[in-house]
Short mmCIF file of C-alpha atoms in Angstrom, two decimals:
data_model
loop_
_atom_site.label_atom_id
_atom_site.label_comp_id
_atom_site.label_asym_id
_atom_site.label_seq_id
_atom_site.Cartn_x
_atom_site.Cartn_y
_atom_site.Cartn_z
CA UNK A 765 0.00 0.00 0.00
CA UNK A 766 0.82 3.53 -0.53
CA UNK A 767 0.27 5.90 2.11
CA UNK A 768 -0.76 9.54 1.36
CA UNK A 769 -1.02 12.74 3.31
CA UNK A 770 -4.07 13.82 2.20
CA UNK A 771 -6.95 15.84 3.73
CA UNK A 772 -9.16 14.51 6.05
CA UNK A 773 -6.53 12.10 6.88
CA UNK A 774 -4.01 10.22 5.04
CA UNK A 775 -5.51 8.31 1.67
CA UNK A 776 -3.95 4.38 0.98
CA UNK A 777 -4.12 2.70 -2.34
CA UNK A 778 -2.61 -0.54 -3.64
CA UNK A 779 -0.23 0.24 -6.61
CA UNK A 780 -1.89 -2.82 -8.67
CA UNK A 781 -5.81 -1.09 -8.19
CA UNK A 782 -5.28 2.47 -8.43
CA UNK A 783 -6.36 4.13 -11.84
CA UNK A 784 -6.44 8.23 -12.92
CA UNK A 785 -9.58 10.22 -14.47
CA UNK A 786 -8.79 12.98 -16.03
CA UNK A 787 -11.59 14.87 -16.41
CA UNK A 788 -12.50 16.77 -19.26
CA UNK A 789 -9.43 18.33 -20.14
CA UNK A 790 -10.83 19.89 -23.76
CA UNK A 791 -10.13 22.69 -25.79
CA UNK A 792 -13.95 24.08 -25.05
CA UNK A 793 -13.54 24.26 -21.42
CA UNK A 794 -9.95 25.30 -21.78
CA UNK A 795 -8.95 27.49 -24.74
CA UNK A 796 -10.72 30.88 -25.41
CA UNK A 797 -13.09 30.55 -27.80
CA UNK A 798 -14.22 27.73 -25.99
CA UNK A 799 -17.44 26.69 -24.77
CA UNK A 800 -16.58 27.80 -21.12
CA UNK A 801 -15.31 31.38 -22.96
CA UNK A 802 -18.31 31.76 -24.48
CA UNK A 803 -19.97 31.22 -20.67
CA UNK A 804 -18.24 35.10 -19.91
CA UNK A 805 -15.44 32.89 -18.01
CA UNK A 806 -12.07 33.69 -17.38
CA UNK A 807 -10.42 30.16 -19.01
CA UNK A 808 -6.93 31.44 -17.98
CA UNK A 809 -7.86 29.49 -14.56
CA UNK A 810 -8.11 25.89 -16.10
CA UNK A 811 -5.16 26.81 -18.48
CA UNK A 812 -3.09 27.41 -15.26
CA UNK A 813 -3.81 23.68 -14.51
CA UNK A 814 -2.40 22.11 -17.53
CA UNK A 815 1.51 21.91 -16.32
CA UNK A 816 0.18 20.38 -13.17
CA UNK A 817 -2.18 17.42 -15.10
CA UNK A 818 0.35 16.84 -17.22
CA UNK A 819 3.01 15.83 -14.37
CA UNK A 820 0.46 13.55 -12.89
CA UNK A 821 -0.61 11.94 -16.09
CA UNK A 822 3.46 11.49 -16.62
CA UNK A 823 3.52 9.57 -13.03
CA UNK A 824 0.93 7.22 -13.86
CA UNK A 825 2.26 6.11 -17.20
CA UNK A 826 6.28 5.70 -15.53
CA UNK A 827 4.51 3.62 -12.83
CA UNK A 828 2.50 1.51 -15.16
CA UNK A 829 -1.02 2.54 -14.04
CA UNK A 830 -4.07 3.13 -15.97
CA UNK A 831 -4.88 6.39 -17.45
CA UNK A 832 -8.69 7.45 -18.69
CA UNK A 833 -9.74 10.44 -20.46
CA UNK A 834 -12.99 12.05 -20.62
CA UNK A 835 -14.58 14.34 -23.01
CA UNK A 836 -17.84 16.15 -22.30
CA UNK A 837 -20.35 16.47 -25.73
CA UNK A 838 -23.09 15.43 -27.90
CA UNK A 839 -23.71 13.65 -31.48
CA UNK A 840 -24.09 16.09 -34.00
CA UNK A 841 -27.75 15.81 -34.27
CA UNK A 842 -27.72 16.60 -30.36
CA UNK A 843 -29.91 13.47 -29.97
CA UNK A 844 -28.20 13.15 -26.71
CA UNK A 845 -28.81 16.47 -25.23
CA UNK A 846 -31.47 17.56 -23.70
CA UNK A 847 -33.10 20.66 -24.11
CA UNK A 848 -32.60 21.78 -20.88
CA UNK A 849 -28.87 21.77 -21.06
CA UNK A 850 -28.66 23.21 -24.22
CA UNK A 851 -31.11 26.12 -23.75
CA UNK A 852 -29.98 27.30 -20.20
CA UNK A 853 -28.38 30.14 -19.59
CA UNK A 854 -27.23 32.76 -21.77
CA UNK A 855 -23.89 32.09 -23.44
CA UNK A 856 -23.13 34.06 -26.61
CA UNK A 857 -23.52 30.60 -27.88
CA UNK A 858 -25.16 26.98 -27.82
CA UNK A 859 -23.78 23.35 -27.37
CA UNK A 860 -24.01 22.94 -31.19
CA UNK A 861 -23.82 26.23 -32.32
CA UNK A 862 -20.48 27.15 -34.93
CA UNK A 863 -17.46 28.75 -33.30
CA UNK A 864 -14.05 29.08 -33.71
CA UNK A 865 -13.45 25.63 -32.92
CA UNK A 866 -16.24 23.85 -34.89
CA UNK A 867 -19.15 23.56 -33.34
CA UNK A 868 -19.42 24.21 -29.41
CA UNK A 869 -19.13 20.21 -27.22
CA UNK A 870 -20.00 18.77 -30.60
CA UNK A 871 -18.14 14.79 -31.21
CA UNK A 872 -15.07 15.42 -33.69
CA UNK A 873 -15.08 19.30 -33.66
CA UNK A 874 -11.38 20.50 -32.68
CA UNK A 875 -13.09 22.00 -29.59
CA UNK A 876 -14.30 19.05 -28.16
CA UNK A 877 -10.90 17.57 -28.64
CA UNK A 878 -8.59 17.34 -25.26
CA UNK A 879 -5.58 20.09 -25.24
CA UNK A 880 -2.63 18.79 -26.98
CA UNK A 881 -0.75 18.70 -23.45
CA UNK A 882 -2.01 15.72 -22.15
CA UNK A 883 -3.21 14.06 -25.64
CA UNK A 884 -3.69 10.51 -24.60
CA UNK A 885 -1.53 7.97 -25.67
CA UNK A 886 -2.03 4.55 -27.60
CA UNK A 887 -3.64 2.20 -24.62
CA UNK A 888 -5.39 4.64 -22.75
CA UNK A 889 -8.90 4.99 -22.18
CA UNK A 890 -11.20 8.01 -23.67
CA UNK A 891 -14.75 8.35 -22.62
CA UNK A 892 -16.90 10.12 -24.44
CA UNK A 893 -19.61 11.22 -21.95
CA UNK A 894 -23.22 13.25 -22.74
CA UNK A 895 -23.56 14.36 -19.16
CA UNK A 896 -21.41 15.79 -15.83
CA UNK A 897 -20.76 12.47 -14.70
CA UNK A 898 -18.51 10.02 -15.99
CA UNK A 899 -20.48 7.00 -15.14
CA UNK A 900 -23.48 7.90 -16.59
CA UNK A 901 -23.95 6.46 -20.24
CA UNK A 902 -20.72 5.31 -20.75
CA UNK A 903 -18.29 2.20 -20.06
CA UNK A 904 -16.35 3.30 -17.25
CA UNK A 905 -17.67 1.01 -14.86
CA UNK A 906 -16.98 -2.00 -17.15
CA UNK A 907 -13.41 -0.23 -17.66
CA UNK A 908 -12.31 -0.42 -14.20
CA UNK A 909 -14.25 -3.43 -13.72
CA UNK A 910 -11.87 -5.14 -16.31
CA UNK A 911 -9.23 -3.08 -15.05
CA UNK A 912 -9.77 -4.28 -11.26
CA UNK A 913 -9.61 -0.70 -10.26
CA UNK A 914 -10.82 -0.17 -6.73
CA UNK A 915 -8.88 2.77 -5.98
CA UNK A 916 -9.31 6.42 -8.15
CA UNK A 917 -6.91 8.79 -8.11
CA UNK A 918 -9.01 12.32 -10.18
CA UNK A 919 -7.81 15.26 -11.87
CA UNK A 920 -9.62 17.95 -14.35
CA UNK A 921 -12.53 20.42 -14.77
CA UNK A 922 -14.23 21.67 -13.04
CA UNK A 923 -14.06 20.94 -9.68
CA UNK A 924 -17.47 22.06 -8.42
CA UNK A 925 -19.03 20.25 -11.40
CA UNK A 926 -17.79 17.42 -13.67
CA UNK A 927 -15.13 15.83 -11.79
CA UNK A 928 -17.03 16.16 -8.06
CA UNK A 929 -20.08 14.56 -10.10
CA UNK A 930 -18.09 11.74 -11.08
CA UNK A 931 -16.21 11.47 -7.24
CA UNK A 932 -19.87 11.09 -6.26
CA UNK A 933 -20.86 8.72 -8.07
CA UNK A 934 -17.39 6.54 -7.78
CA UNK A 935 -18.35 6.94 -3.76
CA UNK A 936 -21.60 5.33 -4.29
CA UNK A 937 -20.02 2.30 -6.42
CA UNK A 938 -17.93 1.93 -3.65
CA UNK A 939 -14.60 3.55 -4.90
CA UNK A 940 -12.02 4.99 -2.56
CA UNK A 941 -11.41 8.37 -4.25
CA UNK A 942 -7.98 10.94 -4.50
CA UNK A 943 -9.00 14.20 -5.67
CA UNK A 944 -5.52 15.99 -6.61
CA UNK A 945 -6.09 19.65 -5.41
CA UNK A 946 -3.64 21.92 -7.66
CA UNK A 947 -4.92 19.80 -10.83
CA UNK A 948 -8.33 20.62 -10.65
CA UNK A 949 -9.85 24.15 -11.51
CA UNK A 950 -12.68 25.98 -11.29
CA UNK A 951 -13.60 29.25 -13.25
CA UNK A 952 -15.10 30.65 -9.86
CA UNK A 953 -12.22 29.93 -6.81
CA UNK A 954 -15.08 30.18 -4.03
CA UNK A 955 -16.89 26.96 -5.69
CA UNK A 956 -13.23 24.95 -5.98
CA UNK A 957 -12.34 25.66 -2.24
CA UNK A 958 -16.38 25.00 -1.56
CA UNK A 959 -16.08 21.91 -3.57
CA UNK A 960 -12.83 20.40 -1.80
CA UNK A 961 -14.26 21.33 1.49
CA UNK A 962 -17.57 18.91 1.28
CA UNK A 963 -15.46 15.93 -0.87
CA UNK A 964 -13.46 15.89 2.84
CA UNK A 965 -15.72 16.86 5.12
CA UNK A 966 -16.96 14.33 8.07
CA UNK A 967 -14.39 12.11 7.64
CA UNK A 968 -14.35 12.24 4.22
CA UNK A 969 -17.61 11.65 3.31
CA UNK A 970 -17.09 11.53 -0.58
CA UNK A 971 -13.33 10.95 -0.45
CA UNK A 972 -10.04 12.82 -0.06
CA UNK A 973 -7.69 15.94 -1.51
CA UNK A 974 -3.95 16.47 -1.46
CA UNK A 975 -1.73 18.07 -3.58
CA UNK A 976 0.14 16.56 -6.10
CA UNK A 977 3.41 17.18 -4.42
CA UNK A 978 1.97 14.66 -1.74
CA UNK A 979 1.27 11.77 -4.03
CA UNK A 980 4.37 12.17 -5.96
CA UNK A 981 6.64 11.72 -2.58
CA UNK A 982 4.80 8.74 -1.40
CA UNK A 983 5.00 6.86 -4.69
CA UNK A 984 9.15 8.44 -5.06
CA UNK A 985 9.22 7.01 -1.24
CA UNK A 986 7.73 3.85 -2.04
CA UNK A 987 10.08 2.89 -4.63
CA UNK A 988 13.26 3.58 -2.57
CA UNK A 989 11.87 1.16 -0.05
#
């Protein structure tokens, strides 16, 4: 076992059952232009991010471990989203709509693509997910299943929304879940310190934070011993 100091106490995992989920990590939440842009959002906050994702990806693949993707959007006859996604709010455009990426969280468009930083390699998984969580209509549980995955270790955007949607509904499978503090993001800072407080609160009721620096000495630590 690995031993962590995390937040609200220290987090364990077996080296052989941990996997990542990287949430989201796409041009349209990321890149002005984007969909999250076009939201009035300053994406400079989840481009501040990138550096840090991309060292944790890189410690998963030199230990071996899996690595999943995800990528929020719809088929391009927006079959799969709902009306009351698409119409709420007022962004200066639509999931759907044309933009300077191809069409806004649309399968295929550059925009929906993941930023070229932490492209996914040959072997690892990419989800392609309609909704905020990323159990919900797709294969991840399957994944892990075959995987034997009993241990999560998450990363992405944004904290308050996709990725603590997707913490909550690994708790409720019964997954014992890392949230990695300084490689998730929020557009709004009071909802990512909101959203870390109630993953950890009472004992960590949905699971546990650290920072990356933490996880990388306990693996570095590990393997010495």
């Amino acid at each position: 076992m690995i031993a962590i100091d995390a937040e609200p106490f220290a987090y364990t995992f077996p080296p052989d059952k941990v996997a990542l989920i990287v949430i989201d990590m796409q041009r349209d939440f990321v890149e002005p232009g984007g969909f999250g842009h076009t939201l009035g959002n300053d994406v400079t906050r989840l481009q501040a991010i990138v550096p840090t994702v991309a060292r944790l990806i890189a410690l998963f693949r030199a230990n071996g471990w899996p690595v999943i993707h995800t990528r929020e959007g719809h088929k391009p006859d927006l079959s799969d989203c709902p009306p009351a996604k698409r119409l709420r709010g007022a962004p200066s455009l639509r999931i759907g709509d044309a933009g300077p990426m191809g069409r806004i969280l649309i399968h295929g468009e550059p925009g929906h693509g993941i930023v070229s930083e932490l492209a996914p390699i040959d072997g690892e998984i990419v989800l392609d997910k309609p909704g905020k969580g990323a159990f919900y209509a797709t294969s991840l549980g399957d994944d892990l299943a075959r995987l034997g995955a009993t241990h999560l270790v998450l990363a992405g955007v944004t904290t308050e929304v996709c990725v603590q949607t997707t913490m909550r509904e690994a708790n409720d499978r019964g997954f014992e879940c890392l949230l990695v503090e300084d490689a998730t993001e929020s557009y709004f800072p009071a909802f990512k310190e909101a959203a870390l407080a109630m993953v950890r609160a009472q004992g960590g009721i949905v699971g546990w934070t650290a920072p990356l620096s933490s996880l990388e000495l306990a693996v570095a630590t590990e393997s010495v011993s």
